[in-house]
């Protein structure tokens, strides 16, 4: 377990997420790490999302609901609102894998500035049928240039990281999380570590992976980020290596 005095904040962006957000909140409240908060940033939902969130006791859930300019604009609001010593993101259709996830994250952050871990892609949160497994690996010598990246839903950082890195870049529509992680790891001397075990169950069909067009769009935006910050070529090694690295994730054991 991590230090009891390390408060972990979790940001959940939602819009018309009534079908899934109860699973997300329940998995947060079940965490055995006691010093935690959930910040829900809602984009002015028109379904039952808000009534579901408001049905929970407010002592560990902070809610803001107003129009926004998309997921990354909402996450930037969350970065300004969270009160913890560390922060990460849990999507409104994802869940923590088990009740120990935040405790393991907190323990990792005792000796690191940034942690990330394993992620399972599941068909739904009732069957929990795994269709893809993302297994965390330590940063290779050339980092993001090799096609390596952490799984963003498992990515937790200390406050000094958010202070140094700043906002998500809203010019990217599907890869601003990639850009934010790249800036965190490649542009600063922060200590990065992996956390043992699966941290998050992620529903298939997310914004950057729901179809081939989305995947291509994500990879092209990721290339723009590398060209900006790493001075990559017009077509770099990671553009090919990044999708290839993910092929093994579909071999479910």
JSON list of C-alpha atoms in Angstrom, two decimals:
[
{"chain": "A", "resi": 1, "resn": "UNK", "atom": "CA", "xyz": [0.00, 0.00, 0.00]},
{"chain": "A", "resi": 2, "resn": "UNK", "atom": "CA", "xyz": [1.07, 3.59, -0.58]},
{"chain": "A", "resi": 3, "resn": "UNK", "atom": "CA", "xyz": [1.42, 6.38, 1.95]},
{"chain": "A", "resi": 4, "resn": "UNK", "atom": "CA", "xyz": [-1.89, 7.13, 3.61]},
{"chain": "A", "resi": 5, "resn": "UNK", "atom": "CA", "xyz": [-1.18, 10.86, 3.25]},
{"chain": "A", "resi": 6, "resn": "UNK", "atom": "CA", "xyz": [-0.90, 10.75, -0.57]},
{"chain": "A", "resi": 7, "resn": "UNK", "atom": "CA", "xyz": [-4.20, 11.96, -1.95]},
{"chain": "A", "resi": 8, "resn": "UNK", "atom": "CA", "xyz": [-4.95, 10.61, -5.41]},
{"chain": "A", "resi": 9, "resn": "UNK", "atom": "CA", "xyz": [-7.31, 12.54, -7.67]},
{"chain": "A", "resi": 10, "resn": "UNK", "atom": "CA", "xyz": [-9.11, 10.84, -10.56]},
{"chain": "A", "resi": 11, "resn": "UNK", "atom": "CA", "xyz": [-10.54, 12.87, -13.45]},
{"chain": "A", "resi": 12, "resn": "UNK", "atom": "CA", "xyz": [-13.59, 11.48, -15.27]},
{"chain": "A", "resi": 13, "resn": "UNK", "atom": "CA", "xyz": [-14.86, 13.33, -18.34]},
{"chain": "A", "resi": 14, "resn": "UNK", "atom": "CA", "xyz": [-18.38, 12.44, -19.43]},
{"chain": "A", "resi": 15, "resn": "UNK", "atom": "CA", "xyz": [-21.15, 13.39, -21.78]},
{"chain": "A", "resi": 16, "resn": "UNK", "atom": "CA", "xyz": [-24.35, 11.34, -22.01]},
{"chain": "A", "resi": 17, "resn": "UNK", "atom": "CA", "xyz": [-22.61, 8.45, -20.26]},
{"chain": "A", "resi": 18, "resn": "UNK", "atom": "CA", "xyz": [-25.61, 7.08, -18.37]},
{"chain": "A", "resi": 19, "resn": "UNK", "atom": "CA", "xyz": [-25.08, 3.56, -19.75]},
{"chain": "A", "resi": 20, "resn": "UNK", "atom": "CA", "xyz": [-21.62, 3.16, -18.21]},
{"chain": "A", "resi": 21, "resn": "UNK", "atom": "CA", "xyz": [-20.75, 5.80, -15.61]},
{"chain": "A", "resi": 22, "resn": "UNK", "atom": "CA", "xyz": [-22.22, 3.89, -12.67]},
{"chain": "A", "resi": 23, "resn": "UNK", "atom": "CA", "xyz": [-19.62, 1.13, -13.23]},
{"chain": "A", "resi": 24, "resn": "UNK", "atom": "CA", "xyz": [-16.90, 3.78, -13.31]},
{"chain": "A", "resi": 25, "resn": "UNK", "atom": "CA", "xyz": [-17.96, 5.47, -10.07]},
{"chain": "A", "resi": 26, "resn": "UNK", "atom": "CA", "xyz": [-18.54, 2.19, -8.24]},
{"chain": "A", "resi": 27, "resn": "UNK", "atom": "CA", "xyz": [-15.03, 1.02, -9.13]},
{"chain": "A", "resi": 28, "resn": "UNK", "atom": "CA", "xyz": [-13.59, 4.29, -7.77]},
{"chain": "A", "resi": 29, "resn": "UNK", "atom": "CA", "xyz": [-15.55, 4.14, -4.51]},
{"chain": "A", "resi": 30, "resn": "UNK", "atom": "CA", "xyz": [-14.48, 0.50, -4.01]},
{"chain": "A", "resi": 31, "resn": "UNK", "atom": "CA", "xyz": [-10.78, 1.43, -3.92]},
{"chain": "A", "resi": 32, "resn": "UNK", "atom": "CA", "xyz": [-9.06, 0.49, -0.67]},
{"chain": "A", "resi": 33, "resn": "UNK", "atom": "CA", "xyz": [-6.83, 3.58, -0.88]},
{"chain": "A", "resi": 34, "resn": "UNK", "atom": "CA", "xyz": [-8.77, 5.92, 1.35]},
{"chain": "A", "resi": 35, "resn": "UNK", "atom": "CA", "xyz": [-7.33, 9.36, 0.54]},
{"chain": "A", "resi": 36, "resn": "UNK", "atom": "CA", "xyz": [-8.86, 9.95, -2.89]},
{"chain": "A", "resi": 37, "resn": "UNK", "atom": "CA", "xyz": [-11.23, 12.17, -4.85]},
{"chain": "A", "resi": 38, "resn": "UNK", "atom": "CA", "xyz": [-13.17, 11.77, -8.07]},
{"chain": "A", "resi": 39, "resn": "UNK", "atom": "CA", "xyz": [-13.61, 14.91, -10.18]},
{"chain": "A", "resi": 40, "resn": "UNK", "atom": "CA", "xyz": [-16.40, 14.43, -12.73]},
{"chain": "A", "resi": 41, "resn": "UNK", "atom": "CA", "xyz": [-16.34, 16.96, -15.57]},
{"chain": "A", "resi": 42, "resn": "UNK", "atom": "CA", "xyz": [-19.61, 16.69, -17.45]},
{"chain": "A", "resi": 43, "resn": "UNK", "atom": "CA", "xyz": [-20.24, 18.36, -20.81]},
{"chain": "A", "resi": 44, "resn": "UNK", "atom": "CA", "xyz": [-23.84, 19.34, -20.03]},
{"chain": "A", "resi": 45, "resn": "UNK", "atom": "CA", "xyz": [-25.35, 15.88, -20.51]},
{"chain": "A", "resi": 46, "resn": "UNK", "atom": "CA", "xyz": [-28.97, 15.57, -21.63]},
{"chain": "A", "resi": 47, "resn": "UNK", "atom": "CA", "xyz": [-29.51, 11.97, -20.48]},
{"chain": "A", "resi": 48, "resn": "UNK", "atom": "CA", "xyz": [-29.50, 10.51, -16.94]},
{"chain": "A", "resi": 49, "resn": "UNK", "atom": "CA", "xyz": [-25.75, 10.98, -16.38]},
{"chain": "A", "resi": 50, "resn": "UNK", "atom": "CA", "xyz": [-26.09, 13.87, -13.92]},
{"chain": "A", "resi": 51, "resn": "UNK", "atom": "CA", "xyz": [-28.81, 12.23, -11.86]},
{"chain": "A", "resi": 52, "resn": "UNK", "atom": "CA", "xyz": [-26.67, 9.10, -11.57]},
{"chain": "A", "resi": 53, "resn": "UNK", "atom": "CA", "xyz": [-23.61, 11.09, -10.40]},
{"chain": "A", "resi": 54, "resn": "UNK", "atom": "CA", "xyz": [-25.72, 13.11, -7.95]},
{"chain": "A", "resi": 55, "resn": "UNK", "atom": "CA", "xyz": [-27.19, 9.92, -6.47]},
{"chain": "A", "resi": 56, "resn": "UNK", "atom": "CA", "xyz": [-23.85, 9.23, -4.77]},
{"chain": "A", "resi": 57, "resn": "UNK", "atom": "CA", "xyz": [-22.73, 10.87, -1.51]},
{"chain": "A", "resi": 58, "resn": "UNK", "atom": "CA", "xyz": [-20.76, 14.02, -2.47]},
{"chain": "A", "resi": 59, "resn": "UNK", "atom": "CA", "xyz": [-17.91, 13.66, 0.04]},
{"chain": "A", "resi": 60, "resn": "UNK", "atom": "CA", "xyz": [-15.57, 11.97, -2.48]},
{"chain": "A", "resi": 61, "resn": "UNK", "atom": "CA", "xyz": [-17.09, 13.16, -5.76]},
{"chain": "A", "resi": 62, "resn": "UNK", "atom": "CA", "xyz": [-16.77, 16.69, -7.14]},
{"chain": "A", "resi": 63, "resn": "UNK", "atom": "CA", "xyz": [-19.02, 17.50, -10.10]},
{"chain": "A", "resi": 64, "resn": "UNK", "atom": "CA", "xyz": [-18.90, 20.28, -12.65]},
{"chain": "A", "resi": 65, "resn": "UNK", "atom": "CA", "xyz": [-21.40, 20.31, -15.53]},
{"chain": "A", "resi": 66, "resn": "UNK", "atom": "CA", "xyz": [-21.23, 22.88, -18.32]},
{"chain": "A", "resi": 67, "resn": "UNK", "atom": "CA", "xyz": [-20.68, 22.95, -22.08]},
{"chain": "A", "resi": 68, "resn": "UNK", "atom": "CA", "xyz": [-17.13, 22.30, -23.23]},
{"chain": "A", "resi": 69, "resn": "UNK", "atom": "CA", "xyz": [-15.13, 22.06, -26.43]},
{"chain": "A", "resi": 70, "resn": "UNK", "atom": "CA", "xyz": [-14.46, 18.35, -26.19]},
{"chain": "A", "resi": 71, "resn": "UNK", "atom": "CA", "xyz": [-12.70, 15.81, -24.00]},
{"chain": "A", "resi": 72, "resn": "UNK", "atom": "CA", "xyz": [-9.35, 17.58, -23.75]},
{"chain": "A", "resi": 73, "resn": "UNK", "atom": "CA", "xyz": [-10.93, 20.94, -22.92]},
{"chain": "A", "resi": 74, "resn": "UNK", "atom": "CA", "xyz": [-12.80, 19.14, -20.13]},
{"chain": "A", "resi": 75, "resn": "UNK", "atom": "CA", "xyz": [-9.59, 17.49, -18.89]},
{"chain": "A", "resi": 76, "resn": "UNK", "atom": "CA", "xyz": [-7.94, 20.91, -18.72]},
{"chain": "A", "resi": 77, "resn": "UNK", "atom": "CA", "xyz": [-10.77, 22.01, -16.42]},
{"chain": "A", "resi": 78, "resn": "UNK", "atom": "CA", "xyz": [-10.02, 18.95, -14.30]},
{"chain": "A", "resi": 79, "resn": "UNK", "atom": "CA", "xyz": [-6.34, 19.86, -14.08]},
{"chain": "A", "resi": 80, "resn": "UNK", "atom": "CA", "xyz": [-7.36, 23.20, -12.58]},
{"chain": "A", "resi": 81, "resn": "UNK", "atom": "CA", "xyz": [-9.85, 21.64, -10.16]},
{"chain": "A", "resi": 82, "resn": "UNK", "atom": "CA", "xyz": [-8.15, 18.62, -8.62]},
{"chain": "A", "resi": 83, "resn": "UNK", "atom": "CA", "xyz": [-6.82, 18.89, -5.07]},
{"chain": "A", "resi": 84, "resn": "UNK", "atom": "CA", "xyz": [-4.72, 15.72, -4.73]},
{"chain": "A", "resi": 85, "resn": "UNK", "atom": "CA", "xyz": [-0.98, 15.12, -4.54]},
{"chain": "A", "resi": 86, "resn": "UNK", "atom": "CA", "xyz": [-1.25, 13.10, -7.77]},
{"chain": "A", "resi": 87, "resn": "UNK", "atom": "CA", "xyz": [-3.74, 12.75, -10.60]},
{"chain": "A", "resi": 88, "resn": "UNK", "atom": "CA", "xyz": [-4.82, 10.46, -13.42]},
{"chain": "A", "resi": 89, "resn": "UNK", "atom": "CA", "xyz": [-7.77, 9.90, -15.75]},
{"chain": "A", "resi": 90, "resn": "UNK", "atom": "CA", "xyz": [-10.51, 7.25, -15.66]},
{"chain": "A", "resi": 91, "resn": "UNK", "atom": "CA", "xyz": [-12.80, 7.41, -18.68]},
{"chain": "A", "resi": 92, "resn": "UNK", "atom": "CA", "xyz": [-16.55, 7.33, -18.09]},
{"chain": "A", "resi": 93, "resn": "UNK", "atom": "CA", "xyz": [-16.85, 3.89, -19.71]},
{"chain": "A", "resi": 94, "resn": "UNK", "atom": "CA", "xyz": [-13.82, 2.37, -17.94]},
{"chain": "A", "resi": 95, "resn": "UNK", "atom": "CA", "xyz": [-13.29, 0.85, -14.49]},
{"chain": "A", "resi": 96, "resn": "UNK", "atom": "CA", "xyz": [-10.46, 0.15, -12.11]},
{"chain": "A", "resi": 97, "resn": "UNK", "atom": "CA", "xyz": [-9.52, -3.51, -12.48]},
{"chain": "A", "resi": 98, "resn": "UNK", "atom": "CA", "xyz": [-9.79, -4.26, -8.76]},
{"chain": "A", "resi": 99, "resn": "UNK", "atom": "CA", "xyz": [-10.01, -2.49, -5.42]},
{"chain": "A", "resi": 100, "resn": "UNK", "atom": "CA", "xyz": [-6.21, -2.29, -4.99]},
{"chain": "A", "resi": 101, "resn": "UNK", "atom": "CA", "xyz": [-5.45, -0.21, -8.12]},
{"chain": "A", "resi": 102, "resn": "UNK", "atom": "CA", "xyz": [-5.15, 3.23, -6.48]},
{"chain": "A", "resi": 103, "resn": "UNK", "atom": "CA", "xyz": [-3.18, 1.77, -3.58]},
{"chain": "A", "resi": 104, "resn": "UNK", "atom": "CA", "xyz": [-0.67, 0.26, -5.98]},
{"chain": "A", "resi": 105, "resn": "UNK", "atom": "CA", "xyz": [-0.47, 3.56, -7.87]},
{"chain": "A", "resi": 106, "resn": "UNK", "atom": "CA", "xyz": [0.15, 5.44, -4.63]},
{"chain": "A", "resi": 107, "resn": "UNK", "atom": "CA", "xyz": [2.86, 2.98, -3.62]},
{"chain": "A", "resi": 108, "resn": "UNK", "atom": "CA", "xyz": [4.59, 3.46, -6.98]},
{"chain": "A", "resi": 109, "resn": "UNK", "atom": "CA", "xyz": [4.49, 7.22, -6.61]},
{"chain": "A", "resi": 110, "resn": "UNK", "atom": "CA", "xyz": [6.42, 7.06, -3.36]},
{"chain": "A", "resi": 111, "resn": "UNK", "atom": "CA", "xyz": [9.64, 6.61, -5.36]},
{"chain": "A", "resi": 112, "resn": "UNK", "atom": "CA", "xyz": [8.62, 7.89, -8.83]},
{"chain": "A", "resi": 113, "resn": "UNK", "atom": "CA", "xyz": [7.06, 11.03, -10.30]},
{"chain": "A", "resi": 114, "resn": "UNK", "atom": "CA", "xyz": [5.09, 9.16, -12.98]},
{"chain": "A", "resi": 115, "resn": "UNK", "atom": "CA", "xyz": [3.69, 5.63, -12.96]},
{"chain": "A", "resi": 116, "resn": "UNK", "atom": "CA", "xyz": [1.78, 3.50, -15.46]},
{"chain": "A", "resi": 117, "resn": "UNK", "atom": "CA", "xyz": [0.72, -0.12, -15.67]},
{"chain": "A", "resi": 118, "resn": "UNK", "atom": "CA", "xyz": [-1.21, -2.89, -17.40]},
{"chain": "A", "resi": 119, "resn": "UNK", "atom": "CA", "xyz": [-4.61, -2.44, -19.01]},
{"chain": "A", "resi": 120, "resn": "UNK", "atom": "CA", "xyz": [-7.22, -4.92, -20.23]},
{"chain": "A", "resi": 121, "resn": "UNK", "atom": "CA", "xyz": [-9.61, -4.07, -23.07]},
{"chain": "A", "resi": 122, "resn": "UNK", "atom": "CA", "xyz": [-12.95, -5.68, -22.21]},
{"chain": "A", "resi": 123, "resn": "UNK", "atom": "CA", "xyz": [-16.10, -6.23, -24.23]},
{"chain": "A", "resi": 124, "resn": "UNK", "atom": "CA", "xyz": [-18.26, -4.90, -21.37]},
{"chain": "A", "resi": 125, "resn": "UNK", "atom": "CA", "xyz": [-18.16, -4.52, -17.58]},
{"chain": "A", "resi": 126, "resn": "UNK", "atom": "CA", "xyz": [-20.61, -7.32, -16.88]},
{"chain": "A", "resi": 127, "resn": "UNK", "atom": "CA", "xyz": [-18.95, -10.19, -18.70]},
{"chain": "A", "resi": 128, "resn": "UNK", "atom": "CA", "xyz": [-15.42, -8.70, -18.38]},
{"chain": "A", "resi": 129, "resn": "UNK", "atom": "CA", "xyz": [-14.46, -10.69, -21.46]},
{"chain": "A", "resi": 130, "resn": "UNK", "atom": "CA", "xyz": [-10.94, -9.59, -22.36]},
{"chain": "A", "resi": 131, "resn": "UNK", "atom": "CA", "xyz": [-10.35, -8.95, -26.06]},
{"chain": "A", "resi": 132, "resn": "UNK", "atom": "CA", "xyz": [-6.95, -7.27, -25.83]},
{"chain": "A", "resi": 133, "resn": "UNK", "atom": "CA", "xyz": [-4.24, -6.89, -23.20]},
{"chain": "A", "resi": 134, "resn": "UNK", "atom": "CA", "xyz": [-1.86, -3.91, -22.92]},
{"chain": "A", "resi": 135, "resn": "UNK", "atom": "CA", "xyz": [1.17, -4.86, -20.86]},
{"chain": "A", "resi": 136, "resn": "UNK", "atom": "CA", "xyz": [3.32, -2.02, -19.54]},
{"chain": "A", "resi": 137, "resn": "UNK", "atom": "CA", "xyz": [7.01, -1.90, -20.35]},
{"chain": "A", "resi": 138, "resn": "UNK", "atom": "CA", "xyz": [9.80, 0.30, -19.02]},
{"chain": "A", "resi": 139, "resn": "UNK", "atom": "CA", "xyz": [10.75, 3.23, -21.23]},
{"chain": "A", "resi": 140, "resn": "UNK", "atom": "CA", "xyz": [13.35, 2.13, -23.82]},
{"chain": "A", "resi": 141, "resn": "UNK", "atom": "CA", "xyz": [16.47, 4.22, -24.35]},
{"chain": "A", "resi": 142, "resn": "UNK", "atom": "CA", "xyz": [14.90, 6.27, -27.16]},
{"chain": "A", "resi": 143, "resn": "UNK", "atom": "CA", "xyz": [11.46, 6.41, -25.61]},
{"chain": "A", "resi": 144, "resn": "UNK", "atom": "CA", "xyz": [8.61, 7.58, -27.83]},
{"chain": "A", "resi": 145, "resn": "UNK", "atom": "CA", "xyz": [10.88, 7.49, -30.89]},
{"chain": "A", "resi": 146, "resn": "UNK", "atom": "CA", "xyz": [10.65, 3.68, -30.82]},
{"chain": "A", "resi": 147, "resn": "UNK", "atom": "CA", "xyz": [6.85, 3.55, -30.92]},
{"chain": "A", "resi": 148, "resn": "UNK", "atom": "CA", "xyz": [6.65, 2.97, -27.16]},
{"chain": "A", "resi": 149, "resn": "UNK", "atom": "CA", "xyz": [4.01, 4.71, -25.06]},
{"chain": "A", "resi": 150, "resn": "UNK", "atom": "CA", "xyz": [2.19, 4.06, -21.77]},
{"chain": "A", "resi": 151, "resn": "UNK", "atom": "CA", "xyz": [-1.53, 3.32, -21.59]},
{"chain": "A", "resi": 152, "resn": "UNK", "atom": "CA", "xyz": [-3.06, 6.69, -20.72]},
{"chain": "A", "resi": 153, "resn": "UNK", "atom": "CA", "xyz": [-5.86, 5.34, -18.46]},
{"chain": "A", "resi": 154, "resn": "UNK", "atom": "CA", "xyz": [-3.11, 3.88, -16.22]},
{"chain": "A", "resi": 155, "resn": "UNK", "atom": "CA", "xyz": [-0.95, 7.04, -16.28]},
{"chain": "A", "resi": 156, "resn": "UNK", "atom": "CA", "xyz": [-0.71, 8.84, -12.90]},
{"chain": "A", "resi": 157, "resn": "UNK", "atom": "CA", "xyz": [1.56, 11.75, -12.09]},
{"chain": "A", "resi": 158, "resn": "UNK", "atom": "CA", "xyz": [2.52, 13.88, -9.12]},
{"chain": "A", "resi": 159, "resn": "UNK", "atom": "CA", "xyz": [1.36, 17.49, -8.99]},
{"chain": "A", "resi": 160, "resn": "UNK", "atom": "CA", "xyz": [4.82, 18.78, -9.93]},
{"chain": "A", "resi": 161, "resn": "UNK", "atom": "CA", "xyz": [4.39, 17.02, -13.29]},
{"chain": "A", "resi": 162, "resn": "UNK", "atom": "CA", "xyz": [1.09, 18.74, -14.10]},
{"chain": "A", "resi": 163, "resn": "UNK", "atom": "CA", "xyz": [2.62, 22.05, -12.97]},
{"chain": "A", "resi": 164, "resn": "UNK", "atom": "CA", "xyz": [5.53, 21.57, -15.38]},
{"chain": "A", "resi": 165, "resn": "UNK", "atom": "CA", "xyz": [3.68, 20.11, -18.37]},
{"chain": "A", "resi": 166, "resn": "UNK", "atom": "CA", "xyz": [0.57, 22.32, -18.35]},
{"chain": "A", "resi": 167, "resn": "UNK", "atom": "CA", "xyz": [-2.61, 21.80, -20.35]},
{"chain": "A", "resi": 168, "resn": "UNK", "atom": "CA", "xyz": [-3.63, 19.19, -22.87]},
{"chain": "A", "resi": 169, "resn": "UNK", "atom": "CA", "xyz": [-3.25, 20.61, -26.38]},
{"chain": "A", "resi": 170, "resn": "UNK", "atom": "CA", "xyz": [-6.79, 20.95, -27.72]},
{"chain": "A", "resi": 171, "resn": "UNK", "atom": "CA", "xyz": [-5.65, 21.21, -31.35]},
{"chain": "A", "resi": 172, "resn": "UNK", "atom": "CA", "xyz": [-5.35, 17.40, -31.25]},
{"chain": "A", "resi": 173, "resn": "UNK", "atom": "CA", "xyz": [-8.73, 15.68, -31.47]},
{"chain": "A", "resi": 174, "resn": "UNK", "atom": "CA", "xyz": [-7.73, 12.11, -30.52]},
{"chain": "A", "resi": 175, "resn": "UNK", "atom": "CA", "xyz": [-4.04, 12.15, -29.52]},
{"chain": "A", "resi": 176, "resn": "UNK", "atom": "CA", "xyz": [-3.70, 14.97, -27.01]},
{"chain": "A", "resi": 177, "resn": "UNK", "atom": "CA", "xyz": [-3.25, 12.38, -24.25]},
{"chain": "A", "resi": 178, "resn": "UNK", "atom": "CA", "xyz": [-0.33, 10.93, -26.25]},
{"chain": "A", "resi": 179, "resn": "UNK", "atom": "CA", "xyz": [1.14, 14.41, -26.65]},
{"chain": "A", "resi": 180, "resn": "UNK", "atom": "CA", "xyz": [0.72, 15.12, -22.92]},
{"chain": "A", "resi": 181, "resn": "UNK", "atom": "CA", "xyz": [2.47, 11.89, -21.93]},
{"chain": "A", "resi": 182, "resn": "UNK", "atom": "CA", "xyz": [5.26, 12.54, -24.44]},
{"chain": "A", "resi": 183, "resn": "UNK", "atom": "CA", "xyz": [5.86, 16.01, -23.00]},
{"chain": "A", "resi": 184, "resn": "UNK", "atom": "CA", "xyz": [5.79, 14.62, -19.46]},
{"chain": "A", "resi": 185, "resn": "UNK", "atom": "CA", "xyz": [8.37, 11.92, -20.14]},
{"chain": "A", "resi": 186, "resn": "UNK", "atom": "CA", "xyz": [10.57, 13.21, -22.95]},
{"chain": "A", "resi": 187, "resn": "UNK", "atom": "CA", "xyz": [10.89, 16.90, -22.06]},
{"chain": "A", "resi": 188, "resn": "UNK", "atom": "CA", "xyz": [11.48, 16.62, -18.31]},
{"chain": "A", "resi": 189, "resn": "UNK", "atom": "CA", "xyz": [13.79, 14.55, -16.06]},
{"chain": "A", "resi": 190, "resn": "UNK", "atom": "CA", "xyz": [10.94, 12.96, -14.12]},
{"chain": "A", "resi": 191, "resn": "UNK", "atom": "CA", "xyz": [11.32, 9.46, -12.68]},
{"chain": "A", "resi": 192, "resn": "UNK", "atom": "CA", "xyz": [9.03, 7.00, -14.46]},
{"chain": "A", "resi": 193, "resn": "UNK", "atom": "CA", "xyz": [8.10, 3.56, -13.12]},
{"chain": "A", "resi": 194, "resn": "UNK", "atom": "CA", "xyz": [5.71, 0.74, -13.93]},
{"chain": "A", "resi": 195, "resn": "UNK", "atom": "CA", "xyz": [3.15, -0.65, -11.49]},
{"chain": "A", "resi": 196, "resn": "UNK", "atom": "CA", "xyz": [2.73, -4.41, -11.26]},
{"chain": "A", "resi": 197, "resn": "UNK", "atom": "CA", "xyz": [-0.60, -5.88, -12.28]},
{"chain": "A", "resi": 198, "resn": "UNK", "atom": "CA", "xyz": [-3.61, -4.71, -14.26]},
{"chain": "A", "resi": 199, "resn": "UNK", "atom": "CA", "xyz": [-4.90, -1.29, -13.21]},
{"chain": "A", "resi": 200, "resn": "UNK", "atom": "CA", "xyz": [-7.82, -0.55, -15.55]},
{"chain": "A", "resi": 201, "resn": "UNK", "atom": "CA", "xyz": [-10.46, -2.42, -17.54]},
{"chain": "A", "resi": 202, "resn": "UNK", "atom": "CA", "xyz": [-11.12, -0.33, -20.66]},
{"chain": "A", "resi": 203, "resn": "UNK", "atom": "CA", "xyz": [-14.21, -0.75, -22.83]},
{"chain": "A", "resi": 204, "resn": "UNK", "atom": "CA", "xyz": [-13.39, -1.40, -26.48]},
{"chain": "A", "resi": 205, "resn": "UNK", "atom": "CA", "xyz": [-14.45, 1.25, -28.97]},
{"chain": "A", "resi": 206, "resn": "UNK", "atom": "CA", "xyz": [-12.81, 4.32, -27.45]},
{"chain": "A", "resi": 207, "resn": "UNK", "atom": "CA", "xyz": [-12.36, 7.58, -29.33]},
{"chain": "A", "resi": 208, "resn": "UNK", "atom": "CA", "xyz": [-8.93, 6.73, -30.75]},
{"chain": "A", "resi": 209, "resn": "UNK", "atom": "CA", "xyz": [-9.52, 3.00, -31.36]},
{"chain": "A", "resi": 210, "resn": "UNK", "atom": "CA", "xyz": [-13.17, 2.60, -32.38]},
{"chain": "A", "resi": 211, "resn": "UNK", "atom": "CA", "xyz": [-12.37, 2.01, -36.07]},
{"chain": "A", "resi": 212, "resn": "UNK", "atom": "CA", "xyz": [-9.54, 2.06, -38.60]},
{"chain": "A", "resi": 213, "resn": "UNK", "atom": "CA", "xyz": [-10.12, 5.72, -39.47]},
{"chain": "A", "resi": 214, "resn": "UNK", "atom": "CA", "xyz": [-9.77, 6.72, -35.80]},
{"chain": "A", "resi": 215, "resn": "UNK", "atom": "CA", "xyz": [-6.60, 4.66, -35.43]},
{"chain": "A", "resi": 216, "resn": "UNK", "atom": "CA", "xyz": [-5.04, 6.29, -38.51]},
{"chain": "A", "resi": 217, "resn": "UNK", "atom": "CA", "xyz": [-6.05, 9.74, -37.26]},
{"chain": "A", "resi": 218, "resn": "UNK", "atom": "CA", "xyz": [-4.49, 9.03, -33.87]},
{"chain": "A", "resi": 219, "resn": "UNK", "atom": "CA", "xyz": [-1.22, 7.87, -35.41]},
{"chain": "A", "resi": 220, "resn": "UNK", "atom": "CA", "xyz": [-0.99, 10.93, -37.66]},
{"chain": "A", "resi": 221, "resn": "UNK", "atom": "CA", "xyz": [-1.64, 13.28, -34.74]},
{"chain": "A", "resi": 222, "resn": "UNK", "atom": "CA", "xyz": [0.96, 11.39, -32.68]},
{"chain": "A", "resi": 223, "resn": "UNK", "atom": "CA", "xyz": [3.43, 11.94, -35.53]},
{"chain": "A", "resi": 224, "resn": "UNK", "atom": "CA", "xyz": [2.67, 15.68, -35.42]},
{"chain": "A", "resi": 225, "resn": "UNK", "atom": "CA", "xyz": [3.48, 15.67, -31.72]},
{"chain": "A", "resi": 226, "resn": "UNK", "atom": "CA", "xyz": [6.80, 13.88, -32.26]},
{"chain": "A", "resi": 227, "resn": "UNK", "atom": "CA", "xyz": [7.70, 16.27, -35.06]},
{"chain": "A", "resi": 228, "resn": "UNK", "atom": "CA", "xyz": [6.95, 19.21, -32.77]},
{"chain": "A", "resi": 229, "resn": "UNK", "atom": "CA", "xyz": [8.81, 18.02, -29.67]},
{"chain": "A", "resi": 230, "resn": "UNK", "atom": "CA", "xyz": [11.28, 15.37, -30.83]},
{"chain": "A", "resi": 231, "resn": "UNK", "atom": "CA", "xyz": [12.14, 16.89, -34.24]},
{"chain": "A", "resi": 232, "resn": "UNK", "atom": "CA", "xyz": [11.07, 13.68, -35.97]},
{"chain": "A", "resi": 233, "resn": "UNK", "atom": "CA", "xyz": [11.16, 13.32, -39.74]},
{"chain": "A", "resi": 234, "resn": "UNK", "atom": "CA", "xyz": [8.13, 13.68, -42.02]},
{"chain": "A", "resi": 235, "resn": "UNK", "atom": "CA", "xyz": [7.69, 9.92, -41.66]},
{"chain": "A", "resi": 236, "resn": "UNK", "atom": "CA", "xyz": [9.53, 8.46, -38.67]},
{"chain": "A", "resi": 237, "resn": "UNK", "atom": "CA", "xyz": [10.29, 5.01, -37.29]},
{"chain": "A", "resi": 238, "resn": "UNK", "atom": "CA", "xyz": [7.59, 5.27, -34.61]},
{"chain": "A", "resi": 239, "resn": "UNK", "atom": "CA", "xyz": [4.85, 5.76, -37.22]},
{"chain": "A", "resi": 240, "resn": "UNK", "atom": "CA", "xyz": [5.44, 2.13, -38.26]},
{"chain": "A", "resi": 241, "resn": "UNK", "atom": "CA", "xyz": [6.63, 0.71, -34.94]},
{"chain": "A", "resi": 242, "resn": "UNK", "atom": "CA", "xyz": [3.79, 2.07, -32.80]},
{"chain": "A", "resi": 243, "resn": "UNK", "atom": "CA", "xyz": [1.00, 0.05, -34.54]},
{"chain": "A", "resi": 244, "resn": "UNK", "atom": "CA", "xyz": [3.26, -3.01, -34.78]},
{"chain": "A", "resi": 245, "resn": "UNK", "atom": "CA", "xyz": [3.90, -2.91, -31.02]},
{"chain": "A", "resi": 246, "resn": "UNK", "atom": "CA", "xyz": [0.16, -3.21, -30.45]},
{"chain": "A", "resi": 247, "resn": "UNK", "atom": "CA", "xyz": [-0.32, -6.36, -32.53]},
{"chain": "A", "resi": 248, "resn": "UNK", "atom": "CA", "xyz": [0.80, -8.57, -29.65]},
{"chain": "A", "resi": 249, "resn": "UNK", "atom": "CA", "xyz": [-1.94, -7.04, -27.46]},
{"chain": "A", "resi": 250, "resn": "UNK", "atom": "CA", "xyz": [-4.56, -8.93, -29.46]},
{"chain": "A", "resi": 251, "resn": "UNK", "atom": "CA", "xyz": [-3.04, -12.31, -28.54]},
{"chain": "A", "resi": 252, "resn": "UNK", "atom": "CA", "xyz": [-5.19, -12.84, -25.44]},
{"chain": "A", "resi": 253, "resn": "UNK", "atom": "CA", "xyz": [-3.95, -15.40, -22.95]}
]
